PDB file of C-alpha atoms and ligand atoms in Angstrom:
ATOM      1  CA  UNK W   1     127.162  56.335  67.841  1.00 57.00           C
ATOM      2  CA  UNK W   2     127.605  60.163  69.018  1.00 69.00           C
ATOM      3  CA  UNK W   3     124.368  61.268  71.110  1.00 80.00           C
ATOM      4  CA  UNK W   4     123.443  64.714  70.595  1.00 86.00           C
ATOM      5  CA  UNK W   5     124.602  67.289  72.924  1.00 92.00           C
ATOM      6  CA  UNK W   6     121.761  68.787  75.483  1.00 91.00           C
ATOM      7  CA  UNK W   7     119.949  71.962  74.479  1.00 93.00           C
ATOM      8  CA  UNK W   8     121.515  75.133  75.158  1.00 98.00           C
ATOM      9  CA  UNK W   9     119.043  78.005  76.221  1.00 98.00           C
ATOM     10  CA  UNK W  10     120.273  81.606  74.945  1.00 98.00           C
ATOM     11  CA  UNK W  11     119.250  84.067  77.747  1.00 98.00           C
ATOM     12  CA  UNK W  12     119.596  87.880  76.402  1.00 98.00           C
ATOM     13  CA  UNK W  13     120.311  90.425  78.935  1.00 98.00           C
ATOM     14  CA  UNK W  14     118.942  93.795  78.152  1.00 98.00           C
ATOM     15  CA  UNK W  15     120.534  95.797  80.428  1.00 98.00           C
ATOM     16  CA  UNK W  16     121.982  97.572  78.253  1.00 98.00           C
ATOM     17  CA  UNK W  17     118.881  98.706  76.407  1.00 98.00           C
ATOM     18  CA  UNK W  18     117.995 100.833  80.009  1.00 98.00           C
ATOM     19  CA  UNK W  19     121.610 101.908  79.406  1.00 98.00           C
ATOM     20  CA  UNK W  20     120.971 103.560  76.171  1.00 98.00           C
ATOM     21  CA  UNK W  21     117.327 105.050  77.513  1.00 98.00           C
ATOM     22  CA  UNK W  22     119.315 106.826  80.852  1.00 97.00           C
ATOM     23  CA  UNK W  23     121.406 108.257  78.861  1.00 97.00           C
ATOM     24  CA  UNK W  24     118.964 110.501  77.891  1.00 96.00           C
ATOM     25  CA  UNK W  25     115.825 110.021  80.441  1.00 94.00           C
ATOM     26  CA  UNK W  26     112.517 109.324  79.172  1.00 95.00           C
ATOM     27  CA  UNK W  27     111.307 106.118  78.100  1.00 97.00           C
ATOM     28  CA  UNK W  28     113.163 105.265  74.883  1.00 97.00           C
ATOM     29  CA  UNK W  29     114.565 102.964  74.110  1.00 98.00           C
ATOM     30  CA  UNK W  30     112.179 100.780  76.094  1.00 98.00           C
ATOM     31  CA  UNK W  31     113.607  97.394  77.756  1.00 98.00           C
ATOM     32  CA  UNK W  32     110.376  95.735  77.285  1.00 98.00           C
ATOM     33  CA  UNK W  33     109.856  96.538  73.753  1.00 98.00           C
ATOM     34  CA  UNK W  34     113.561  94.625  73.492  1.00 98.00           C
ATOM     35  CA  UNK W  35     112.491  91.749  75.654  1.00 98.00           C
ATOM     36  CA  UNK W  36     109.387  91.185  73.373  1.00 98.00           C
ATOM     37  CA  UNK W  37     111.533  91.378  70.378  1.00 98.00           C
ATOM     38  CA  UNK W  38     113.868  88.299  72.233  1.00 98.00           C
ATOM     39  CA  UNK W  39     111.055  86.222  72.387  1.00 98.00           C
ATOM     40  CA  UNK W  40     110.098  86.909  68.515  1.00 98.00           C
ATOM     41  CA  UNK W  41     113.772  85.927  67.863  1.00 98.00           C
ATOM     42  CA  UNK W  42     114.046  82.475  69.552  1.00 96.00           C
ATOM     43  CA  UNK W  43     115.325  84.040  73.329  1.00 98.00           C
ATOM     44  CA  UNK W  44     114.659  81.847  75.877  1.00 98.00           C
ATOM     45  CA  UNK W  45     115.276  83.591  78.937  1.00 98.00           C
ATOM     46  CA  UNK W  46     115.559  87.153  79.723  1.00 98.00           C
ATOM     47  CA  UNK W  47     118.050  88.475  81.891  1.00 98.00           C
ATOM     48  CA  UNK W  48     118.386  91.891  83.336  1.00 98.00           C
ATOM     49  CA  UNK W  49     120.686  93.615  86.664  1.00 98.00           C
ATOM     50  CA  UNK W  50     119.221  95.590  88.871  1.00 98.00           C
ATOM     51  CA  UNK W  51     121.966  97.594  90.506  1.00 96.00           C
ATOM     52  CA  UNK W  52     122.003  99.224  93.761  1.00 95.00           C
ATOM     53  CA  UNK W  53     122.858 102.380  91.715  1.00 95.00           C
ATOM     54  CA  UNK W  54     119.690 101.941  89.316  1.00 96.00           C
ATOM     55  CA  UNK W  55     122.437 103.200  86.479  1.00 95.00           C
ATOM     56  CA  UNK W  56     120.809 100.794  83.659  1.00 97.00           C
ATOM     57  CA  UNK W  57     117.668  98.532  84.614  1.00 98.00           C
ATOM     58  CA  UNK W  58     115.317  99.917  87.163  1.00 98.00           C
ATOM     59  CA  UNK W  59     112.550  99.296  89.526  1.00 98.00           C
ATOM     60  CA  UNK W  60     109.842  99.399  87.175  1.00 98.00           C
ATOM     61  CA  UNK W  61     111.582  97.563  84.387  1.00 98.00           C
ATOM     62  CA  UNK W  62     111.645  94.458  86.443  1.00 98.00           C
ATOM     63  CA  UNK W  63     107.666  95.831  87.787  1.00 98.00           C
ATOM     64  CA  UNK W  64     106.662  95.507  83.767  1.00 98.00           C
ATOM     65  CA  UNK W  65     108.886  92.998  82.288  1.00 98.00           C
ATOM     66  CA  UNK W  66     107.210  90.255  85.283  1.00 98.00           C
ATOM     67  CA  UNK W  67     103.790  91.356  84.246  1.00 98.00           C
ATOM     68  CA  UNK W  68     103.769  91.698  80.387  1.00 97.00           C
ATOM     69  CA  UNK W  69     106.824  89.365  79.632  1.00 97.00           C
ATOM     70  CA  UNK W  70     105.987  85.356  78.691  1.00 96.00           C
ATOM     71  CA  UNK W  71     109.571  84.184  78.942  1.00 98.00           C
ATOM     72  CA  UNK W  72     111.123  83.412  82.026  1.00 98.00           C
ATOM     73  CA  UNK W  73     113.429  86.423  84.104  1.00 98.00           C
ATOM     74  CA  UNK W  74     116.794  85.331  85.321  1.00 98.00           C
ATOM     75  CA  UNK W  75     116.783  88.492  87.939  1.00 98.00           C
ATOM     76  CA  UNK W  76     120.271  89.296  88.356  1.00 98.00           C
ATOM     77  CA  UNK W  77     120.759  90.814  91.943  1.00 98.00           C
ATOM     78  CA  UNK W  78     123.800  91.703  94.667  1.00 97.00           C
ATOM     79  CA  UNK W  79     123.460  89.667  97.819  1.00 96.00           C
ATOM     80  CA  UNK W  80     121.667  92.938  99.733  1.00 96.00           C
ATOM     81  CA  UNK W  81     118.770  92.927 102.044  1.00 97.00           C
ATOM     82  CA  UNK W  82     117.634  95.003  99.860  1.00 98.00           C
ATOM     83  CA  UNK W  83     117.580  92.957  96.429  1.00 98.00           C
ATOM     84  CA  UNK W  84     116.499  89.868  98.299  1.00 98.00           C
ATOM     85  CA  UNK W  85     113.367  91.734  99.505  1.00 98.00           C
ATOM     86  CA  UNK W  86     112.757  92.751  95.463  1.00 98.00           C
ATOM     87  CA  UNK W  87     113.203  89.571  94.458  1.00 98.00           C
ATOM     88  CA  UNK W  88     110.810  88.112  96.682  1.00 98.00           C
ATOM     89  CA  UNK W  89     108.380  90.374  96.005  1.00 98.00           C
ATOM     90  CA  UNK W  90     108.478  89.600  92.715  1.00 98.00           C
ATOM     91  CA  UNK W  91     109.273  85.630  92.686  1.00 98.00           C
ATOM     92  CA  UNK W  92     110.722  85.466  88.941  1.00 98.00           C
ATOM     93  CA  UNK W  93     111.960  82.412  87.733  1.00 98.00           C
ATOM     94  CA  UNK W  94     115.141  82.039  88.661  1.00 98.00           C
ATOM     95  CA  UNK W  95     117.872  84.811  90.818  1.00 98.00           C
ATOM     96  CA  UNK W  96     121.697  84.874  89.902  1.00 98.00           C
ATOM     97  CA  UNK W  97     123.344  86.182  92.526  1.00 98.00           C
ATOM     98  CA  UNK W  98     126.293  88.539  91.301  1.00 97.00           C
ATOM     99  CA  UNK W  99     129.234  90.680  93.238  1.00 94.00           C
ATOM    100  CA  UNK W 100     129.009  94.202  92.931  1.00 85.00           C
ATOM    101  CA  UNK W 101     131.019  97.178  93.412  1.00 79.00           C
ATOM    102  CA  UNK W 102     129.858 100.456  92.730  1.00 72.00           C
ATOM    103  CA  UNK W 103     132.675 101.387  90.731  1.00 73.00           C
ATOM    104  CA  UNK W 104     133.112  98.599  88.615  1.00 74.00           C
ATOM    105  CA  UNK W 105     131.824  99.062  85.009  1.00 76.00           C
ATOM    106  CA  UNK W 106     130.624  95.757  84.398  1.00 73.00           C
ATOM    107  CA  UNK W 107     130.359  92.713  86.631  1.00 71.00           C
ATOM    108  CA  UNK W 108     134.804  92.256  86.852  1.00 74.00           C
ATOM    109  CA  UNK W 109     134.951  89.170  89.040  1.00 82.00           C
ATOM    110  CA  UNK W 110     132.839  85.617  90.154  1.00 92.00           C
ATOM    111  CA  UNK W 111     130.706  85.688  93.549  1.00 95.00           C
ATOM    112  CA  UNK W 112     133.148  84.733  96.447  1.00 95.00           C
ATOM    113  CA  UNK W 113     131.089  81.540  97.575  1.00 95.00           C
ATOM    114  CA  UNK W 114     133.386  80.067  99.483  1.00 92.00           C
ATOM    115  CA  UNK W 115     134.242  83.076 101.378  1.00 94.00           C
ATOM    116  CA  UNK W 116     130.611  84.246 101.923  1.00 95.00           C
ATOM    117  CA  UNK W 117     129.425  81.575 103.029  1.00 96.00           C
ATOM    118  CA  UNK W 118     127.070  82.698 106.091  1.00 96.00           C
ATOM    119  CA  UNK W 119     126.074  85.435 104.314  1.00 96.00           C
ATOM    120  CA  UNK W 120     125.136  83.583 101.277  1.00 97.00           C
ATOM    121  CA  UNK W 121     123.363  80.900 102.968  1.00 98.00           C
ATOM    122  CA  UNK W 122     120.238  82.600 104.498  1.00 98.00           C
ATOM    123  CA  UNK W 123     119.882  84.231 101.182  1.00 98.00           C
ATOM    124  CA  UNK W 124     119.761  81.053  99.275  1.00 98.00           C
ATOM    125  CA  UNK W 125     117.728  79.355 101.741  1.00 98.00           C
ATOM    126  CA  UNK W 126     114.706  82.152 101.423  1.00 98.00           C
ATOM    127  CA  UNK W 127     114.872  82.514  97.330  1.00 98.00           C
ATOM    128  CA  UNK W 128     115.051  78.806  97.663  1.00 98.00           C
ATOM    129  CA  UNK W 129     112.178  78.897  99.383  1.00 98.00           C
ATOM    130  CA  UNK W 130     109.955  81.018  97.515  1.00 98.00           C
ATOM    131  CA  UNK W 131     110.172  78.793  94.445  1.00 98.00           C
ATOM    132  CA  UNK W 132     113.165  81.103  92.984  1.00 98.00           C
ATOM    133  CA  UNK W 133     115.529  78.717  90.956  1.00 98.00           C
ATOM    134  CA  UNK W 134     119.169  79.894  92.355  1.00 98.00           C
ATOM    135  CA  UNK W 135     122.345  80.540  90.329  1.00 98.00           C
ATOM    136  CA  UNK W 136     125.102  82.296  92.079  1.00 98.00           C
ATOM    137  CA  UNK W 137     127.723  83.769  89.483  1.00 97.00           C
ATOM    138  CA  UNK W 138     131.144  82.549  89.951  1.00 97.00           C
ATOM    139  CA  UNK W 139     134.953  82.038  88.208  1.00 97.00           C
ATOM    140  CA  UNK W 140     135.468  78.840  86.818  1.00 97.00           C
ATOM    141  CA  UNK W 141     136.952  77.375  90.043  1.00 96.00           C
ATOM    142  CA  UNK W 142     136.703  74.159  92.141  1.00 96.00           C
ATOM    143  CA  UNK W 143     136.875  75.584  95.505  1.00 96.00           C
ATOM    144  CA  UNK W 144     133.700  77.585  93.906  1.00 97.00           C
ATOM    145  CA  UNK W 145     131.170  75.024  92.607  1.00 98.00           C
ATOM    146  CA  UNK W 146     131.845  72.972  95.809  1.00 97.00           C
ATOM    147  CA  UNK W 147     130.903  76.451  98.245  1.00 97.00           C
ATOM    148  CA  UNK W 148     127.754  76.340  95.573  1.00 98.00           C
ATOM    149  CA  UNK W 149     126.718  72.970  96.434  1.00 98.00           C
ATOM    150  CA  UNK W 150     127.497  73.571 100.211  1.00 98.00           C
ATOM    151  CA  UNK W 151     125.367  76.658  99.840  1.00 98.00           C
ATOM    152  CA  UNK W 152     122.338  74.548  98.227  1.00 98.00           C
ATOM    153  CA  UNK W 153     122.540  76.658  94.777  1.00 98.00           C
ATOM    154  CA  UNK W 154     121.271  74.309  92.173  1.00 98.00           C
ATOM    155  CA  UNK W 155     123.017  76.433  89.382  1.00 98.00           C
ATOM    156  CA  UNK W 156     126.174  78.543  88.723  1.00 98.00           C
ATOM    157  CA  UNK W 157     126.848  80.699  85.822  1.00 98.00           C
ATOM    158  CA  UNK W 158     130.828  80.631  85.254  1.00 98.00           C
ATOM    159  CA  UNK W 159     132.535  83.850  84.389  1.00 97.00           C
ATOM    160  CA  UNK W 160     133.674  83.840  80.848  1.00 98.00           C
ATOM    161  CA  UNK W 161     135.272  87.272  81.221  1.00 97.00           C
ATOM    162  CA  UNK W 162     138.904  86.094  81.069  1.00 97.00           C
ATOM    163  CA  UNK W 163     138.418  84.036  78.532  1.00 98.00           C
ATOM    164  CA  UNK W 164     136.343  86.693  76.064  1.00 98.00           C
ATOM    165  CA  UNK W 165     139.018  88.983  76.590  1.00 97.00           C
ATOM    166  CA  UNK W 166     141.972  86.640  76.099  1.00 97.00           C
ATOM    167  CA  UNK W 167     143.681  85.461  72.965  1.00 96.00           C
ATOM    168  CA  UNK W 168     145.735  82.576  71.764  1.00 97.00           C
ATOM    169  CA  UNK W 169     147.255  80.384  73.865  1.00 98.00           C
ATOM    170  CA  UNK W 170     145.946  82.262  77.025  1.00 98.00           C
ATOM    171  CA  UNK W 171     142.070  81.816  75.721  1.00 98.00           C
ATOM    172  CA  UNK W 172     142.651  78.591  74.772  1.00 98.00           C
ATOM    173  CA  UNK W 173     143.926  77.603  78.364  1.00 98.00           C
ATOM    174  CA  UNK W 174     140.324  79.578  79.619  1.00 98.00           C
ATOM    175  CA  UNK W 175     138.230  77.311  77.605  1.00 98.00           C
ATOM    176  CA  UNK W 176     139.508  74.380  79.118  1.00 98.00           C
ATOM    177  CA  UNK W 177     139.200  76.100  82.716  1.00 98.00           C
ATOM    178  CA  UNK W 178     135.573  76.926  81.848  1.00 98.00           C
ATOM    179  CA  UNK W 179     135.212  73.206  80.622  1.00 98.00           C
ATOM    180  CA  UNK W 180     136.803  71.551  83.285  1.00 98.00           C
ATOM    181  CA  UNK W 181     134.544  73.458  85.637  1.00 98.00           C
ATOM    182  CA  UNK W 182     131.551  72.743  83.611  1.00 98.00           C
ATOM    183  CA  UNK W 183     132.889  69.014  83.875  1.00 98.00           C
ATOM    184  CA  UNK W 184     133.058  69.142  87.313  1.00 98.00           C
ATOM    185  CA  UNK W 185     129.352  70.680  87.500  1.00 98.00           C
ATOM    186  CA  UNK W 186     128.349  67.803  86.018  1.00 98.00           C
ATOM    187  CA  UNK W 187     129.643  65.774  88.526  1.00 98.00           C
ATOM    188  CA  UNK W 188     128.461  67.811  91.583  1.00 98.00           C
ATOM    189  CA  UNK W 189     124.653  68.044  90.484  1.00 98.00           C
ATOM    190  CA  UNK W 190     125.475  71.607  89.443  1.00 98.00           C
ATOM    191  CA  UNK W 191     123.512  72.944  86.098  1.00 98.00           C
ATOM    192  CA  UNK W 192     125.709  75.274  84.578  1.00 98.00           C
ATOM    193  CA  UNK W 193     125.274  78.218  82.351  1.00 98.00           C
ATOM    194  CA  UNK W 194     128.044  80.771  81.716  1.00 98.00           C
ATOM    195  CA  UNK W 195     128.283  84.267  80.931  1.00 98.00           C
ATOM    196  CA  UNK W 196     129.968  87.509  80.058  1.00 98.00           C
ATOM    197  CA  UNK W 197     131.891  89.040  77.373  1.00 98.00           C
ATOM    198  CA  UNK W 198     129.993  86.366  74.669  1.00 98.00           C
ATOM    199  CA  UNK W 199     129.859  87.419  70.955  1.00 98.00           C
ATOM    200  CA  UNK W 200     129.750  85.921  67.470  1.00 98.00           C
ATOM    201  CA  UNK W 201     133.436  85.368  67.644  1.00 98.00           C
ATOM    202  CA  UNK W 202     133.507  83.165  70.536  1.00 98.00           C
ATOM    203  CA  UNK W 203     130.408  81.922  71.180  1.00 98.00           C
ATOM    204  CA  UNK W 204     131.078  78.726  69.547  1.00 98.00           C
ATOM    205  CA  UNK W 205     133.870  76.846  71.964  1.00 98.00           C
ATOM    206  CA  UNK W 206     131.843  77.754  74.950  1.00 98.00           C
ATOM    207  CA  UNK W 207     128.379  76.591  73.269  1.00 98.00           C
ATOM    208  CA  UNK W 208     130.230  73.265  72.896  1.00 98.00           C
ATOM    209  CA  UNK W 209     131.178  72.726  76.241  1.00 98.00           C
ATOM    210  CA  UNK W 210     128.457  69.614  76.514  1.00 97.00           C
ATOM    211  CA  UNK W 211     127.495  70.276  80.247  1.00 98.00           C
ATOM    212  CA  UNK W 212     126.730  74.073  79.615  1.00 98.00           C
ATOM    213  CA  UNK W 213     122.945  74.357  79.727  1.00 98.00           C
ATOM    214  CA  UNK W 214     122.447  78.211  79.584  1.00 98.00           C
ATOM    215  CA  UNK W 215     124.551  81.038  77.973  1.00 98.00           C
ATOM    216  CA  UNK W 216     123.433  84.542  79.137  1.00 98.00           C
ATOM    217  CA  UNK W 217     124.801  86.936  76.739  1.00 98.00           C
ATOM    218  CA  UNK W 218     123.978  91.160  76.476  1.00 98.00           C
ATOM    219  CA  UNK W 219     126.183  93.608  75.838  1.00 98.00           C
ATOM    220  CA  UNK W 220     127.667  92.335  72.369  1.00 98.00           C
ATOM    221  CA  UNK W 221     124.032  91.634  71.330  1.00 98.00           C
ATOM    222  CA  UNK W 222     122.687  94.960  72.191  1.00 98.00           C
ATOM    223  CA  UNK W 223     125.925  96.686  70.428  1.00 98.00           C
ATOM    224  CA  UNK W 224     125.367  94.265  67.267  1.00 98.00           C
ATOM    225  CA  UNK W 225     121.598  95.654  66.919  1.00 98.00           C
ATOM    226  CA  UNK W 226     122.588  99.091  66.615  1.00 98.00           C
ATOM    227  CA  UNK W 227     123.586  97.952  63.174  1.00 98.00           C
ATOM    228  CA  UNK W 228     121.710  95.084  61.997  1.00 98.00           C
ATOM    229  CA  UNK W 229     118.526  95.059  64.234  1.00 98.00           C
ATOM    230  CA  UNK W 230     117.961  93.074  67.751  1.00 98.00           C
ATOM    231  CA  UNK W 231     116.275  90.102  66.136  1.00 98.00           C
ATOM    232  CA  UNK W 232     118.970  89.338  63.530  1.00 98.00           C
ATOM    233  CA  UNK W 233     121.466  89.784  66.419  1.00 98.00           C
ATOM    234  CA  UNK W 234     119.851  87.520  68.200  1.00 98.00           C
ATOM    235  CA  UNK W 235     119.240  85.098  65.289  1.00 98.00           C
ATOM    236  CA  UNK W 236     122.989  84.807  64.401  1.00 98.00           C
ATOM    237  CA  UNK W 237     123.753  84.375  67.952  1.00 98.00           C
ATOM    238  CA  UNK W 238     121.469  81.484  67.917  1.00 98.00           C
ATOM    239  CA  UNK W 239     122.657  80.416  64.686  1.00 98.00           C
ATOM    240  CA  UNK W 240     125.910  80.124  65.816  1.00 98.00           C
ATOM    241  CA  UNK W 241     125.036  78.517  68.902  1.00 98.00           C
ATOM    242  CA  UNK W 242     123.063  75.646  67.611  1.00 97.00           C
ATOM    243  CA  UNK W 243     125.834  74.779  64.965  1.00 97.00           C
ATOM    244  CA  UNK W 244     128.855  74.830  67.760  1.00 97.00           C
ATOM    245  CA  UNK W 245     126.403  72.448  69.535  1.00 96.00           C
ATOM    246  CA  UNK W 246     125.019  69.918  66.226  1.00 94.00           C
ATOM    247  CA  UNK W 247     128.908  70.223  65.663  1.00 93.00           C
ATOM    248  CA  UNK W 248     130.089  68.690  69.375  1.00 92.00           C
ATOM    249  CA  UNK W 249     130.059  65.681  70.576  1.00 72.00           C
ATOM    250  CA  UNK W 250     128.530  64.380  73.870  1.00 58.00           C
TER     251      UNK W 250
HETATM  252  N1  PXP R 301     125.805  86.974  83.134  1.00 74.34           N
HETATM  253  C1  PXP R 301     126.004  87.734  84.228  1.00 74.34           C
HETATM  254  C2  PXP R 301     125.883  87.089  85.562  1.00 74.34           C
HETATM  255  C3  PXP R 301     126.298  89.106  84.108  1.00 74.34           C
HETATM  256  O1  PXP R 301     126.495  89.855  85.217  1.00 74.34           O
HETATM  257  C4  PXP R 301     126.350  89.678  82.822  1.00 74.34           C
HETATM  258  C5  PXP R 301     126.640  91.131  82.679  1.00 74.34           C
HETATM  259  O2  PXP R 301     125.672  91.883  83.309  1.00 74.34           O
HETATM  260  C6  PXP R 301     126.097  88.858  81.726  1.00 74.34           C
HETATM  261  C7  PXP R 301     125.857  87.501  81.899  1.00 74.34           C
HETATM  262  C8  PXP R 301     126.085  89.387  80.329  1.00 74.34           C
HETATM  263  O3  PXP R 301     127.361  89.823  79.980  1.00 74.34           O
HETATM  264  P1  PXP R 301     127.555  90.646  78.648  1.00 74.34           P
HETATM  265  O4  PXP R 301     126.702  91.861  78.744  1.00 74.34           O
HETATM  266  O5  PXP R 301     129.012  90.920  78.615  1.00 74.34           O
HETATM  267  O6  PXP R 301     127.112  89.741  77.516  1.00 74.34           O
END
């Protein structure tokens, strides 16, 4: 008999929603208002970056959505004295640890784990500490998961950059990377989620990757609800994530 695959949470990043508001300055449109709406649409997470550079989600965003949001915050930081002191401060539910370069648009590349190690560790150790569940945001790599596990990370989210962008042959070969490293994750103690670049059109192969527990997805959605409204983007996204799933096999 075929067992049913996991459930597969849908975290929405709303980043992007602080985007759109800085453009302008003022409040509108507000990230919280968004956040509330991804609740109301079946979210089960909430993600949001703040950057060193402040240029989407700021300091009071993350202030407001920890006091008047129910769902749990996947606080996406840089591995800075200075985020780790935020994120303390605030003890949300879990911390992904991301690379970041001031003049990258977008998160390009996985966290070097392997090569920042004893800088990593410490950091790890403390959020550890305070009850903050660790994910530390890598590529799709064994040398990776392995620095993870070494690091005491119970999570990574693997970078599905490559393979969003990809097509054919060349996408095809980065779903089986990203399932091969969810495989392994499996086999290390490692929950994985994965992350970047999602959207309707390739949602599904990555949603049926049977170890994946957590797909963090923002831009696409926020882009999508220009047109159609957040909670139908979100809806569909969900939609299509629950059918890839009732559709795969464990
Ligand atoms: N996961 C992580 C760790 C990210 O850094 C990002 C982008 O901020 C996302 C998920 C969401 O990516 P996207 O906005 O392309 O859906």
């Amino acid at each position: 008999m075929q067992a049913a695959l996991p459930p597969l949470r849908l975290g929405v990043n709303i980043d992007h929603v602080a985007t759109v508001r800085n453009a302008r300055g003022g409040a509108m449109p507000d990230p919280l208002r968004a956040a509330r709406l991804a609740a109301e649409a079946g979210a089960d997470g909430i993600t949001a970056h703040l950057r060193e550079d402040r240029r989407h989600i700021v300091d009071s965003d993350i202030e407001r959505l920890m006091a008047e949001i129910d769902l749990p915050l996947n606080f996406e930081i840089a591995a800075t004295e200075e985020m780790l002191a935020i994120a303390l401060r605030h003890r949300p539910h879990a911390a992904c640890i991301v690379p970041e370069r001031r003049e990258e648009r977008t998160t390009e590349g996985g966290l070097d784990a392997a090569g920042q190690h004893n800088h990593l560790k410490p950091m790890v150790a403390r959020l550890r500490d305070a009850g903050i569940r660790v994910s530390l945001f890598v590529e799709a790599d064994s040398r990776q998961l392995e620095s993870a596990v070494a690091l005491g990370a119970p999570v990574v989210e693997l970078h599905a950059g490559r393979y969003c962008e990809l097509a054919g042959e060349e996408r095809a070969n980065e779903l089986r990377r990203l399932a091969r490293a969810a495989e392994a994750c499996g086999r290390l103690g490692l929950e994985c989620h994965i992350g970047h670049g999602l959207a309707y059109d390739n949602v599904g192969p990555v949603a049926a990757i049977p170890q994946a527990r957590e797909l963090n997805i923002g831009h696409f959605l926020i882009g999508e609800a220009i047109f159609v409204g957040l909670v139908p983007a979100i809806r569909e996204m969900r939609r299509l994530m629950d059918e890839a799933r009732a559709r795969a096999v464990a």
